[in-house]
Tab-separated table of C-alpha atoms in Angstrom:
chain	number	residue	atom	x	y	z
A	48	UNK	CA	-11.358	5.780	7.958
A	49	UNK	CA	-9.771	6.417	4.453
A	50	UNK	CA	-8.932	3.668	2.024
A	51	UNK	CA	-5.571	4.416	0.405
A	52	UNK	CA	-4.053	2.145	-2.099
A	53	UNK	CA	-0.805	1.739	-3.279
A	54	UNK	CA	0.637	0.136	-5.763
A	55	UNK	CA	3.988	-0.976	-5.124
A	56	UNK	CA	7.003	-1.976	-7.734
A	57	UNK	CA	9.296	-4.613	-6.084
A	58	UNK	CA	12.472	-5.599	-6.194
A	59	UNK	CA	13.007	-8.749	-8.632
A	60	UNK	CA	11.973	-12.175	-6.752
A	61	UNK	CA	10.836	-10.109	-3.779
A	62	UNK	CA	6.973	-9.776	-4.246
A	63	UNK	CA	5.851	-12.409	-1.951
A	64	UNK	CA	8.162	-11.218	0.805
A	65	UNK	CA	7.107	-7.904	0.265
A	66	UNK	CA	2.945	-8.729	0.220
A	67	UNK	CA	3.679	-10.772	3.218
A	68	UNK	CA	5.635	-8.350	5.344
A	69	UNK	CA	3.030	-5.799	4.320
A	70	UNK	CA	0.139	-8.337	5.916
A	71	UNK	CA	1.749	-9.381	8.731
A	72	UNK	CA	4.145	-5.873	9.915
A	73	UNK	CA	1.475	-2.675	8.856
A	74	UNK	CA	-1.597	-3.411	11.196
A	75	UNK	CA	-3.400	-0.670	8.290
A	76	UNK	CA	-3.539	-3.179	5.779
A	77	UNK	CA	-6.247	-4.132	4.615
A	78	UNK	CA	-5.571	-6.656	1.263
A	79	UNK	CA	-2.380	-6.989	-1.054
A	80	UNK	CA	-3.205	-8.085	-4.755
A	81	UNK	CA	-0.772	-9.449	-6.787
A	82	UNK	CA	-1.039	-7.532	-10.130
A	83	UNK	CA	0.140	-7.326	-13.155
A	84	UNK	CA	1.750	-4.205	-15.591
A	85	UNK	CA	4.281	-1.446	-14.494
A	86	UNK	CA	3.760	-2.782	-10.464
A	87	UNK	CA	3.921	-6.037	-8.527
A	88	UNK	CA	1.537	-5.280	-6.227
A	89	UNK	CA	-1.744	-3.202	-5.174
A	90	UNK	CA	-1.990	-2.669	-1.540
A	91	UNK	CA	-5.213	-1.182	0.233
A	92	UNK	CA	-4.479	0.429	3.805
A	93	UNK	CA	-6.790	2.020	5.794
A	94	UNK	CA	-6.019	4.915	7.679
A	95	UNK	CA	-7.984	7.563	9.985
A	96	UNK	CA	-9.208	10.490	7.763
A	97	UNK	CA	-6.969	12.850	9.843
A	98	UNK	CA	-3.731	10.880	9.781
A	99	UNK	CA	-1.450	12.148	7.160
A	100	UNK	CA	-1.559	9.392	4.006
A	101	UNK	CA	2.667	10.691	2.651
A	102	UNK	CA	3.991	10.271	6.757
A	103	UNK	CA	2.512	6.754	6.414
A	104	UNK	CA	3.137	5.791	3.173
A	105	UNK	CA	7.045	6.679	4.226
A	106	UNK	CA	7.347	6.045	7.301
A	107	UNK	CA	5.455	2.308	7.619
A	108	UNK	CA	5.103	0.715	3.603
A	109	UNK	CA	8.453	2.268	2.510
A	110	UNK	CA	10.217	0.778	5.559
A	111	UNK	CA	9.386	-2.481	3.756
A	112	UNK	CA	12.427	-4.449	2.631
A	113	UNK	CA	12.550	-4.821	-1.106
A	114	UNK	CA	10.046	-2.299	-2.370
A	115	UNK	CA	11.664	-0.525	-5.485
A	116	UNK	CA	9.352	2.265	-6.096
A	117	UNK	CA	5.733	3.310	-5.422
A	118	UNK	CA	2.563	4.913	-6.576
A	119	UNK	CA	-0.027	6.272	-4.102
A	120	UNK	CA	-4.130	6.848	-5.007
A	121	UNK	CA	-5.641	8.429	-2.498
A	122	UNK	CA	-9.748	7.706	-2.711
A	123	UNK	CA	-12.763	10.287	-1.875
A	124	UNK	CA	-15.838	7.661	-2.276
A	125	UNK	CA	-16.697	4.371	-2.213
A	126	UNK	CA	-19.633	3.462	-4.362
A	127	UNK	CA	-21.952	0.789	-2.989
């Protein structure tokens, strides 16, 4: 699995539906932080290594009601 996290710009008053939707419609979701700065949110998503991370990102966070705009990291190791 690959972590992926996005951070995700909402539209005003809609962060809480949006981090909740996230939780309880993408089964790849792993945690949603509420943030602060330039986005509303930081969500982590895991996803197989071989699925790809832009058909995701579009096709299950973007179909998320009341995300403005979003920023994708893609990770290569996790340090433990």
């Amino acid at each position: 699995m690959q972590a992926v996290f996005v951070f995700i710009k909402c539209e005003l008053g809609c962060a809480y539906t949006v981090a909740n939707a996230l939780i309880e419609k993408v089964e790849q979701t792993s945690e949603v932080y509420s943030i602060s700065g330039e986005f509303d949110l930081m969500a982590k998503f895991y996803i197989p290594k071989d699925n790809d991370i832009g058909h995701f990102v579009n096709q299950q966070v973007h179909a998320i009601s009341g995300i403005k705009d979003t920023q994708t990291i893609i990770t290569f190791n996790a340090f433990t």
